[in-house]
XYZ file of C-alpha atoms in Angstrom:
759
model
C 44.356 41.829 167.110
C 47.609 39.939 167.474
C 50.393 41.669 169.452
C 53.401 42.596 167.282
C 56.141 40.135 167.453
C 59.348 41.658 165.995
C 61.141 38.339 165.752
C 58.378 36.517 163.820
C 59.666 34.900 160.743
C 58.176 36.129 157.529
C 55.388 34.164 155.986
C 53.453 33.802 152.693
C 51.599 37.123 152.495
C 52.310 40.077 150.417
C 54.685 42.671 152.075
C 58.296 43.616 152.264
C 60.321 42.288 149.528
C 63.449 43.168 147.473
C 62.159 45.811 145.308
C 63.150 44.117 141.908
C 60.291 43.478 139.428
C 61.570 40.369 137.813
C 63.773 38.891 140.481
C 62.147 39.333 143.853
C 64.213 37.967 146.637
C 61.622 35.658 148.034
C 61.432 33.784 151.360
C 60.974 30.353 149.608
C 62.125 30.672 146.203
C 64.357 27.834 145.405
C 67.477 28.141 143.309
C 65.984 26.277 140.281
C 62.792 28.633 140.372
C 65.232 31.566 140.693
C 67.008 30.578 137.640
C 63.900 29.900 135.785
C 62.620 33.445 136.590
C 65.959 35.054 135.528
C 65.004 36.457 132.188
C 68.426 38.231 131.672
C 71.644 37.438 130.136
C 74.707 36.539 132.187
C 78.184 37.218 130.968
C 81.755 38.046 132.159
C 81.302 41.151 130.208
C 78.072 43.026 131.557
C 78.494 45.732 128.793
C 77.548 43.000 126.046
C 74.082 44.038 125.527
C 73.713 41.294 122.948
C 73.505 38.653 125.831
C 70.513 40.247 127.296
C 67.115 38.721 126.590
C 65.136 41.963 127.208
C 63.510 42.739 124.049
C 61.475 45.741 122.684
C 58.007 45.662 123.907
C 54.787 47.574 122.764
C 54.219 50.992 123.900
C 53.930 50.970 127.861
C 50.495 52.036 129.251
C 52.179 55.105 130.555
C 52.824 56.407 127.074
C 49.767 55.108 125.310
C 47.634 57.741 127.039
C 50.115 60.602 127.087
C 49.504 63.601 125.078
C 52.433 66.077 124.810
C 50.311 68.877 123.946
C 47.725 68.782 126.696
C 49.831 67.733 129.578
C 50.741 70.399 132.258
C 53.844 70.822 134.345
C 56.177 69.482 131.529
C 57.985 70.841 128.618
C 56.518 69.185 125.662
C 59.749 69.531 123.941
C 61.442 67.005 126.371
C 58.747 64.401 126.107
C 60.258 61.028 125.669
C 63.852 62.352 125.900
C 66.098 59.419 127.282
C 67.018 60.053 131.029
C 70.480 60.986 131.679
C 72.597 57.782 132.120
C 73.999 58.222 135.697
C 76.482 55.481 135.172
C 77.634 57.031 131.874
C 77.821 60.437 133.409
C 79.741 59.317 136.314
C 82.235 57.634 133.912
C 82.659 60.983 132.102
C 83.139 63.006 135.372
C 85.865 60.631 136.501
C 87.625 61.102 133.261
C 87.863 64.820 133.918
C 89.980 66.752 136.474
C 87.994 68.910 138.634
C 89.583 72.036 140.182
C 90.157 70.093 143.432
C 92.428 67.633 141.649
C 90.369 64.762 142.927
C 88.247 62.702 140.619
C 84.693 62.442 141.529
C 84.525 58.680 142.504
C 82.977 58.664 146.032
C 86.296 58.418 147.896
C 86.359 59.326 151.351
C 82.927 57.986 151.954
C 81.391 54.567 153.150
C 77.921 53.368 151.902
C 75.718 50.692 153.941
C 73.913 48.288 151.825
C 71.015 46.692 153.767
C 70.004 43.682 151.737
C 70.655 40.103 151.181
C 74.555 40.530 151.995
C 77.281 40.959 149.420
C 79.581 38.497 147.595
C 82.578 40.269 148.774
C 84.919 38.086 146.915
C 83.493 39.090 143.289
C 86.019 40.668 141.069
C 84.086 43.948 140.847
C 83.833 44.197 144.610
C 87.393 43.895 145.659
C 87.933 40.142 146.194
C 87.802 40.258 149.897
C 86.263 41.474 153.223
C 87.575 43.822 155.855
C 89.975 46.536 156.107
C 91.929 47.183 152.986
C 89.281 45.817 150.699
C 86.412 47.342 148.953
C 83.616 45.800 151.453
C 85.354 47.033 154.713
C 83.064 45.465 157.202
C 79.540 44.624 158.128
C 77.402 42.221 160.055
C 74.985 39.200 159.230
C 71.984 39.784 161.310
C 70.580 36.515 160.049
C 73.279 34.387 161.288
C 74.694 36.660 163.965
C 78.279 36.721 162.658
C 80.603 39.276 160.921
C 80.396 37.428 157.586
C 77.603 39.201 155.659
C 78.105 37.002 152.485
C 75.226 36.968 149.895
C 74.711 33.132 150.035
C 72.485 30.874 147.954
C 69.964 29.681 147.111
C 68.087 32.971 147.322
C 71.055 35.605 147.621
C 72.098 37.776 144.498
C 70.272 40.940 145.177
C 72.629 42.815 147.462
C 75.575 41.907 145.354
C 73.942 43.432 142.298
C 73.019 46.562 144.215
C 76.537 46.911 145.533
C 77.963 46.745 142.105
C 75.742 49.326 140.809
C 76.826 51.620 143.710
C 80.526 51.078 143.917
C 81.661 48.235 141.595
C 84.882 48.391 139.851
C 86.497 45.843 137.508
C 87.745 45.798 133.788
C 84.163 45.519 132.451
C 82.091 47.342 135.214
C 82.201 50.592 136.895
C 79.656 51.488 139.551
C 78.891 55.200 140.117
C 81.108 55.677 142.908
C 83.887 53.182 142.490
C 86.197 54.349 145.180
C 83.598 54.494 147.885
C 83.897 51.847 150.775
C 81.145 49.535 151.317
C 79.522 48.114 154.478
C 77.340 44.856 154.034
C 74.474 44.577 156.288
C 72.576 41.219 155.842
C 68.832 41.049 156.806
C 67.725 37.930 154.870
C 69.127 34.443 155.294
C 70.032 31.774 152.677
C 66.422 31.046 151.869
C 65.376 34.738 151.719
C 63.694 34.614 155.260
C 64.068 37.765 157.491
C 63.083 39.305 160.565
C 61.736 42.843 161.221
C 64.137 43.174 164.096
C 67.083 42.529 161.768
C 66.224 45.558 159.659
C 65.875 47.620 162.934
C 69.035 46.408 164.252
C 70.816 47.179 160.879
C 69.684 50.754 161.157
C 70.855 51.065 164.693
C 74.286 49.329 163.690
C 74.827 52.149 161.085
C 74.216 54.738 163.634
C 76.569 53.156 166.127
C 79.340 52.664 163.610
C 79.058 55.582 161.444
C 82.413 57.060 162.323
C 84.209 53.667 163.004
C 85.735 53.311 159.566
C 88.516 55.531 157.856
C 85.625 57.154 155.734
C 82.489 57.805 157.611
C 79.265 56.176 156.596
C 77.321 58.958 154.649
C 74.812 56.953 152.779
C 72.375 53.922 153.203
C 70.816 51.867 150.327
C 67.671 50.079 151.336
C 66.191 48.269 148.395
C 63.444 46.569 150.301
C 59.765 47.603 150.846
C 56.306 46.602 151.805
C 52.772 47.776 150.750
C 50.880 48.269 153.982
C 47.477 49.364 154.863
C 47.256 52.262 157.258
C 47.034 50.108 160.438
C 50.054 48.049 159.345
C 51.965 51.029 158.427
C 51.508 52.574 161.854
C 52.888 49.487 163.423
C 55.735 49.377 161.011
C 56.734 53.088 161.571
C 56.601 52.664 165.460
C 59.451 50.291 165.048
C 61.530 51.860 162.273
C 60.834 55.433 162.275
C 63.013 56.397 165.265
C 66.031 54.759 163.802
C 65.385 56.309 160.464
C 65.041 59.840 161.870
C 68.299 59.393 163.950
C 70.218 58.646 160.765
C 68.882 61.737 159.174
C 69.997 63.735 162.174
C 73.310 62.038 161.840
C 73.598 63.607 158.345
C 73.310 60.165 156.742
C 70.961 60.050 153.627
C 68.890 56.764 153.296
C 67.545 55.927 149.923
C 64.791 53.353 149.570
C 63.140 51.768 146.545
C 59.649 53.103 145.737
C 58.423 49.581 144.873
C 57.379 47.519 141.800
C 53.585 46.850 142.405
C 52.000 49.598 140.413
C 48.887 48.326 138.512
C 49.197 45.037 140.549
C 47.495 45.695 143.739
C 45.139 48.116 145.608
C 48.182 49.929 147.188
C 49.780 50.502 143.805
C 49.197 54.327 143.961
C 51.263 54.665 147.184
C 54.870 54.220 148.144
C 56.194 50.979 149.656
C 57.488 51.338 153.164
C 60.144 52.479 154.255
C 60.296 54.577 151.022
C 57.159 56.316 152.354
C 58.978 57.625 155.472
C 59.586 61.267 155.763
C 63.242 60.416 156.809
C 63.947 58.546 153.723
C 64.514 59.446 149.934
C 62.183 57.424 147.782
C 63.521 56.420 144.330
C 61.510 55.293 141.244
C 62.408 53.790 137.840
C 61.962 55.242 134.384
C 62.236 53.718 130.983
C 64.370 54.835 128.043
C 61.961 57.662 127.366
C 62.025 59.064 130.826
C 58.473 57.825 131.583
C 57.991 56.040 134.870
C 58.330 52.210 134.311
C 55.246 50.361 134.247
C 56.079 48.569 137.421
C 57.278 51.660 139.475
C 55.307 53.162 142.274
C 54.160 56.721 141.803
C 54.245 59.727 144.181
C 54.486 63.377 143.912
C 58.142 64.482 144.185
C 59.528 61.121 143.657
C 63.271 60.831 142.450
C 63.776 58.810 139.507
C 66.272 57.301 137.160
C 66.661 54.418 134.647
C 65.916 51.285 136.452
C 65.409 48.939 133.355
C 68.371 46.546 131.926
C 70.829 47.687 134.653
C 74.084 45.412 134.571
C 75.854 44.661 137.646
C 77.471 41.765 139.651
C 75.881 38.587 141.076
C 77.334 35.712 143.186
C 78.827 32.677 141.665
C 76.141 30.454 142.922
C 73.439 32.127 140.765
C 74.398 30.204 137.649
C 76.319 27.378 139.280
C 79.554 27.238 141.033
C 82.460 27.486 138.683
C 85.065 28.897 141.016
C 85.275 32.256 139.413
C 83.219 35.055 140.999
C 83.016 37.234 137.896
C 79.356 36.926 136.807
C 77.015 39.745 135.877
C 73.440 40.227 135.252
C 71.041 42.661 133.839
C 67.918 43.349 135.970
C 64.792 45.515 136.005
C 63.270 47.297 139.186
C 63.320 50.243 141.475
C 65.867 48.368 143.403
C 68.409 49.158 140.356
C 67.525 52.675 140.394
C 67.981 53.459 144.073
C 71.817 52.658 144.168
C 72.217 54.963 141.258
C 70.660 57.857 143.049
C 72.301 56.965 146.317
C 75.729 56.921 144.780
C 74.883 60.147 142.955
C 74.262 61.805 146.354
C 77.800 60.667 147.252
C 79.443 62.339 144.258
C 77.461 65.603 144.947
C 78.667 65.447 148.540
C 82.345 64.990 147.522
C 81.957 67.820 144.874
C 80.469 70.420 147.525
C 83.144 69.415 150.066
C 85.889 69.880 147.247
C 84.377 73.316 146.710
C 85.123 74.110 150.473
C 81.657 73.772 151.445
C 80.365 71.720 154.587
C 77.150 70.365 153.105
C 74.377 69.159 155.233
C 72.080 66.305 154.230
C 69.574 68.867 153.205
C 72.048 70.920 151.273
C 72.877 67.620 149.131
C 69.156 66.912 148.562
C 68.544 70.503 147.437
C 71.474 70.295 145.035
C 70.075 66.993 143.813
C 66.589 68.084 143.381
C 67.333 71.656 142.000
C 69.146 70.033 138.983
C 66.563 67.434 138.047
C 64.052 67.303 135.052
C 60.637 67.520 136.271
C 57.946 65.518 134.670
C 54.248 64.592 135.064
C 53.032 60.973 135.158
C 50.013 60.811 132.872
C 48.131 57.960 134.585
C 48.277 59.557 138.177
C 49.162 63.167 137.598
C 51.989 62.950 140.003
C 55.038 64.895 139.372
C 58.472 63.198 139.553
C 61.974 64.301 138.938
C 64.493 62.669 136.758
C 68.142 62.749 138.014
C 70.882 64.563 136.019
C 74.164 63.909 137.661
C 76.235 66.354 135.706
C 73.649 69.055 136.122
C 73.914 68.574 139.867
C 77.590 68.760 139.857
C 77.545 72.017 137.814
C 74.571 73.576 139.650
C 74.718 76.959 141.144
C 74.962 76.817 145.158
C 71.910 77.950 146.985
C 71.901 81.149 148.978
C 72.994 79.231 152.049
C 76.251 78.286 150.253
C 79.155 80.473 150.302
C 79.839 82.033 146.934
C 83.251 82.700 145.454
C 84.074 86.314 145.002
C 82.993 87.306 141.422
C 83.610 90.466 139.639
C 81.975 91.362 136.395
C 84.731 93.140 134.455
C 83.642 94.328 130.993
C 86.329 94.341 128.329
C 88.208 97.509 127.915
C 87.506 98.329 124.350
C 90.424 100.785 124.142
C 92.834 97.771 124.016
C 93.408 97.064 120.346
C 96.932 95.855 119.843
C 97.257 92.653 117.847
C 96.946 89.369 119.761
C 96.929 91.289 123.052
C 95.929 88.795 125.967
C 93.380 90.109 128.354
C 92.185 88.462 131.489
C 88.419 89.097 131.866
C 85.329 87.448 133.384
C 82.801 88.898 130.849
C 83.034 89.695 127.167
C 80.651 92.356 125.555
C 80.873 92.646 121.798
C 80.059 95.693 119.621
C 77.025 96.063 117.237
C 79.248 95.355 114.358
C 79.400 92.135 112.578
C 82.034 89.941 114.316
C 83.461 86.463 113.929
C 84.761 84.913 117.027
C 86.499 81.787 118.052
C 86.027 80.222 121.511
C 88.907 77.755 122.065
C 88.268 75.195 125.083
C 91.236 73.082 124.291
C 93.604 74.641 126.913
C 91.447 76.575 129.415
C 88.929 79.191 127.993
C 90.228 81.496 125.323
C 88.184 83.796 123.122
C 89.713 85.395 119.995
C 88.128 88.373 118.477
C 89.491 91.189 116.347
C 93.283 90.310 116.866
C 92.823 90.129 120.664
C 92.954 87.051 122.831
C 90.705 86.998 126.020
C 91.308 84.523 128.727
C 88.726 83.541 131.295
C 89.342 81.925 134.704
C 86.901 78.928 134.978
C 87.066 78.983 138.872
C 84.270 81.284 139.415
C 82.054 80.186 136.559
C 80.929 77.314 138.701
C 79.078 79.671 140.820
C 78.399 82.539 138.207
C 78.665 81.678 134.768
C 81.086 83.419 132.353
C 79.165 85.653 129.973
C 80.038 86.058 126.212
C 77.623 88.653 124.601
C 78.567 89.106 121.048
C 76.345 92.181 120.707
C 73.842 93.145 118.121
C 75.484 92.641 114.912
C 75.376 89.684 112.479
C 77.817 87.557 114.574
C 79.411 84.186 114.216
C 80.951 82.158 117.013
C 83.075 79.077 116.348
C 83.557 76.879 119.484
C 86.553 74.394 119.518
C 85.688 71.788 122.191
C 87.969 70.190 124.712
C 88.554 66.464 125.113
C 86.156 66.736 128.236
C 82.539 65.901 128.177
C 80.712 69.231 127.121
C 77.069 70.149 127.053
C 75.827 72.780 124.545
C 72.404 74.301 124.649
C 71.530 76.683 121.916
C 68.543 79.039 121.485
C 67.952 81.513 118.647
C 68.688 85.029 119.515
C 64.958 85.757 119.235
C 64.503 83.461 122.187
C 64.331 84.729 125.865
C 66.162 81.612 126.827
C 69.920 81.677 127.557
C 72.346 79.557 125.486
C 75.017 77.782 127.420
C 78.050 75.468 127.065
C 79.361 73.936 130.192
C 81.533 70.885 131.501
C 82.464 69.715 134.868
C 84.838 72.590 135.367
C 83.169 75.650 133.863
C 79.863 77.073 132.560
C 79.553 79.858 129.883
C 76.474 81.811 128.961
C 76.145 82.882 125.205
C 74.135 85.711 124.172
C 72.967 87.168 120.845
C 74.795 84.347 118.622
C 73.130 84.163 115.150
C 75.711 81.749 113.751
C 77.335 79.059 115.583
C 79.777 76.265 114.812
C 80.725 73.726 117.561
C 83.394 71.215 116.958
C 83.391 68.495 119.475
C 86.812 67.644 120.943
C 86.398 63.873 121.378
C 84.734 63.663 124.847
C 81.083 62.340 125.540
C 79.632 65.595 124.302
C 75.886 66.431 124.128
C 74.124 69.182 122.074
C 70.557 70.551 122.622
C 69.385 72.691 119.699
C 66.043 74.813 119.942
C 63.951 76.367 117.133
C 62.530 79.735 116.484
C 58.894 80.635 116.070
C 59.414 80.582 112.270
C 59.841 77.704 109.879
C 62.979 75.749 110.711
C 64.977 72.932 109.188
C 67.050 70.192 110.723
C 69.666 68.308 108.869
C 71.340 65.679 111.100
C 73.577 62.571 110.674
C 76.850 60.937 111.934
C 79.520 63.818 112.351
C 77.260 66.761 111.458
C 73.955 68.310 112.643
C 72.626 71.555 111.442
C 69.468 73.549 112.681
C 68.567 76.739 110.588
C 65.860 79.317 110.344
C 65.321 82.863 109.788
C 68.021 84.827 111.539
C 70.085 81.902 112.882
C 72.104 78.857 111.982
C 73.550 76.180 114.434
C 76.062 73.626 113.297
C 77.448 70.809 115.419
C 80.161 68.606 114.508
C 81.466 65.330 115.912
C 79.026 65.250 118.822
C 77.725 61.820 119.743
C 74.313 62.942 121.332
C 72.009 65.293 119.666
C 68.638 66.657 120.882
C 66.603 69.054 118.844
C 63.257 70.764 119.854
C 61.015 72.245 117.488
C 58.114 73.546 119.744
C 58.144 77.346 119.300
C 55.964 77.421 116.258
C 56.156 77.467 112.404
C 56.166 74.553 109.944
C 59.377 72.681 110.858
C 60.987 69.784 109.017
C 63.791 67.327 110.043
C 65.967 65.105 107.957
C 67.802 62.357 109.941
C 70.487 60.047 108.516
C 71.681 56.600 109.695
C 75.323 55.403 110.341
C 77.176 52.605 108.659
C 76.336 50.291 111.557
C 72.915 49.027 112.871
C 70.650 51.682 113.569
C 67.088 51.894 115.344
C 64.371 54.375 114.462
C 61.542 55.076 117.000
C 58.677 57.311 115.979
C 56.016 58.784 118.045
C 53.959 61.829 117.565
C 56.077 64.928 118.168
C 59.083 62.588 118.767
C 61.589 60.790 116.557
C 64.913 59.312 117.525
C 67.592 57.506 115.550
C 70.309 55.653 117.425
C 73.183 53.295 116.691
C 75.899 52.117 118.943
C 77.840 55.451 119.107
C 75.502 58.040 117.866
C 71.988 59.244 119.037
C 69.730 62.031 117.585
C 66.286 62.914 118.530
C 63.872 65.427 116.993
C 60.796 66.779 119.081
C 57.938 68.527 117.829
C 58.594 68.515 114.029
C 55.613 68.496 111.794
C 57.562 66.557 109.016
C 60.247 64.085 109.719
C 62.279 62.217 107.034
C 64.505 59.432 108.148
C 66.950 57.630 106.037
C 68.745 54.159 106.498
C 70.998 54.061 103.360
C 74.608 54.007 104.886
C 74.518 50.270 105.779
C 73.964 47.741 108.632
C 70.704 46.039 109.777
C 68.413 48.930 110.488
C 65.060 48.600 112.035
C 61.980 51.064 112.696
C 59.276 51.049 115.441
C 56.385 53.350 114.745
C 53.723 54.578 117.067
C 50.367 56.097 116.469
C 48.729 59.383 118.085
C 45.414 59.690 119.834
C 43.831 60.780 116.600
C 43.220 58.910 113.346
C 46.366 57.638 111.830
C 47.275 56.198 108.436
C 50.228 54.081 107.845
C 51.974 52.392 104.889
C 55.030 49.906 105.103
C 56.951 48.814 102.128
C 60.587 47.801 101.378
C 61.426 51.298 100.075
C 59.592 53.595 102.586
C 57.182 53.517 105.512
C 54.918 56.443 106.305
C 52.826 57.317 109.303
C 50.730 60.459 109.335
C 48.088 61.812 111.769
C 46.967 65.016 113.061
C 49.732 67.721 112.821
C 52.514 65.322 111.848
C 54.064 62.955 109.122
C 57.087 60.770 109.414
C 58.761 59.043 106.409
C 61.398 56.283 106.930
C 63.253 55.024 103.966
C 65.474 52.065 103.500
C 64.805 50.285 107.056
C 65.113 46.459 106.847
C 62.500 45.658 109.451
C 59.609 47.829 110.602
C 56.949 47.271 113.457
C 54.052 49.584 113.887
C 51.697 49.914 116.896
C 48.289 51.480 116.996
C 47.256 51.661 120.635
C 46.925 55.557 121.203
C 43.425 55.726 120.185
C 41.439 56.710 116.905
C 40.413 54.889 113.963
C 43.852 53.721 112.397
C 44.641 52.158 109.027
C 47.633 50.272 108.035
C 48.747 48.958 104.567
C 51.721 46.494 104.291
C 53.309 46.025 100.909
C 55.396 43.028 99.755
C 57.705 42.948 96.591
C 56.865 39.401 95.570
C 53.757 37.161 95.350
C 53.024 34.276 97.541
C 54.856 35.941 100.437
C 54.941 34.701 104.048
C 51.925 36.440 105.894
C 50.294 35.961 109.209
C 47.120 37.822 110.375
C 45.162 37.689 113.585
C 42.558 39.832 114.979
C 45.219 42.426 116.011
C 48.191 41.706 114.096
C 49.278 41.570 110.414
C 52.747 40.349 109.647
C 54.980 39.921 106.658
C 58.279 37.937 106.838
C 60.959 38.148 104.098
C 63.141 35.265 102.985
C 66.102 36.999 104.755
C 64.220 37.224 108.096
C 63.203 40.821 107.856
C 59.741 41.677 108.923
C 57.039 44.222 108.514
C 54.536 44.066 111.464
C 51.373 46.039 112.412
C 49.602 45.647 115.757
C 46.487 47.078 116.931
C 45.033 48.811 113.906
C 41.319 48.879 113.286
C 41.912 48.280 109.575
C 44.790 46.139 108.139
C 45.500 45.319 104.472
C 48.090 43.220 102.715
C 49.389 43.944 99.190
C 51.619 41.919 96.902
C 53.184 43.800 93.817
C 50.658 46.649 94.815
C 47.635 44.403 94.301
C 45.376 43.722 97.595
C 45.401 40.176 98.680
C 43.144 38.306 101.151
C 44.720 36.707 104.106
C 42.796 34.122 106.044
C 43.546 34.406 109.979
C 46.195 31.919 111.168
C 47.372 31.058 107.527
C 50.986 30.767 107.513
C 53.910 29.731 105.060
C 56.442 29.894 107.724
C 56.711 27.709 110.917
C 53.912 27.860 113.348
C 56.199 28.519 116.273
C 56.858 31.908 114.832
C 53.111 32.724 114.913
C 52.796 31.833 118.531
C 56.101 33.099 119.752
C 54.636 36.195 121.218
C 51.927 34.566 123.190
C 54.259 31.892 124.511
C 56.699 34.414 125.549
C 53.873 36.405 127.368
C 52.607 33.321 129.033
C 56.217 32.669 130.403
C 56.420 36.193 131.567
C 53.112 36.036 133.378
C 53.717 32.735 134.832
C 57.187 33.831 136.123
C 55.699 36.980 137.716
C 52.840 34.837 139.297
C 55.249 32.463 140.888
C 57.554 35.290 142.009
C 54.760 37.036 143.816
C 53.393 33.727 145.325
C 56.863 33.167 146.663
C 57.449 36.800 147.989
C 57.244 36.911 151.683
C 57.270 39.710 154.186
C 58.871 40.652 157.539
C 55.556 42.546 158.030
C 53.429 39.517 157.481
C 51.633 39.479 160.902
C 51.086 43.168 161.279
C 47.480 43.959 161.742
C 46.422 40.292 161.431
C 43.942 38.825 163.998
C 45.029 36.602 166.824
C 43.760 32.932 166.433
C 40.864 32.160 168.718
């Protein structure tokens, strides 16, 4: 076996790479191939999603085999719920004023980005380099100088990562936009690297951790290699001591899990260094909180959205124009990793603001304790989806000092009108009461002519309790301008209802009738059903869930999640907005979203969705593992299967997928004769003169109707351009060819580890 050479240039074997699925930073990828591989939109406004070419795709394999009723270790009610948007949550938190008075924005900390360098002159990254700028320092290990710029033709990756971490401009905000950044460049202009450069970069972090005004607390390492046992041992012998030393320094190192799942014999394990015990591995999830098709899997993996993530890229990526203000939308665990790394920085800042002295383990405990645990159906591995707001509001562990808290019940002898009483707990009577909880100026509860005021300070460690008693009580909550999260359960449930923000948490007990009026912040409401028959009526501006013994009404809240999993025959009625709406239907899950409103219904036996308010509305329907029947027409589309039925009325375009199993049947109806049809072995498509479509894919039996009479369609017969018929296959070929070329171009600093010496 050849002796290990730490200074060996990387070659053409698989191994360490920038952990990004579509845009791997490769050793020999020239700029023209890089641009051809860019299947994303670029813009001076990264929030303009219309410029991204990422389009909806058929149900990922991780969802095709998922059965919410039979999986273990996961609440079926939360299946397919979108993951918390960490970038959005961070924006919400910055808009609030914590008790410390300091916005949660990462200030007081420095993050080291070990990558391809950073285009420090980018408008979102401060426009300069050195003290006084956002990128305050660093080193170029490839060129042995103090200018770690993200040069072409291969550079772009480190700049994108840095923007997600701490970017700040008129059109982009990273998660920790006031954190300082250190750039450590370990790949040269062509994407070549040396293992010693990574090793030296880790040593550099240790040696310079306290050199800057704000200490280095976090390292982002979005590179990795899929190694066999022998190669892994060699790599660990080089890097493990340095990684362990950083952990002992209290510095958290986050590494991308890798993007090779399903593509190699090593796809069931984490890439290295994400596999190190001294590193926090990060995976990617899709819009339904399922692990992305490319993301590596492992028990205990932390994960967040890694698809279509907007951030900064250097000027050279799309040609020099002299303005370093370009942005790109990329996929990969590389894009998820900086989000989690920056989240840890906000948690650290929050804990310090609470008067704590958190260790690295304390921060990770707070991070993990507030996650949403899920099970990957393909591997059985559990993974944890990050929730930033929950982490900030999390109750400290026993190792953290608790603020003094006194449970003082209300003195029921105080009955004078409009008396103001300072309390930490409210316990109502057994009479029928109407209460008002006003959150606009502190926490104020009005009941029976009395006004009760609560101090929010202690609620972060021990929630305020409002128990309305055993009567038929109603509670009207008036929200504040801050982002608030409401979770309601019927009184018959053993689960606690809560409302919380970044500055308080309140536990609600015994509430039969609730009205919540959002105060204009980025609010979120989660409503849960009873064991009986319940009904949901939801649309822009108002949502109502009712059943025997309870009624919950939520007004002016932009994100609604309703779970019907406790039993009974539950029905849901969802209504669209006046804009463009998208309906997604899966067994036991339906969502309807627009630009500013999202509503999701879980576990309902009957769902009725209406697109009647205007806009260009589309629907995507997926089958179950059983036998499903679907019909699609201009007025209504219906899918039904074992235990569920969904009806969608008024949607302009409908696409249906049958890849979950069973013997599935679809019928597509056209209003006029001589319509534009296309049929292949696994697809039936109708296209209207206005461009609307009705498409069915993967059904065992497909039938076309015109004026409600069945018609025969010969395969490949078209009355619209042939290009349309072949569009999908051409796109797939392009995607596959791009991926093939990227993998061929990807090279590794671990190339020669374990290889045989030449004779």
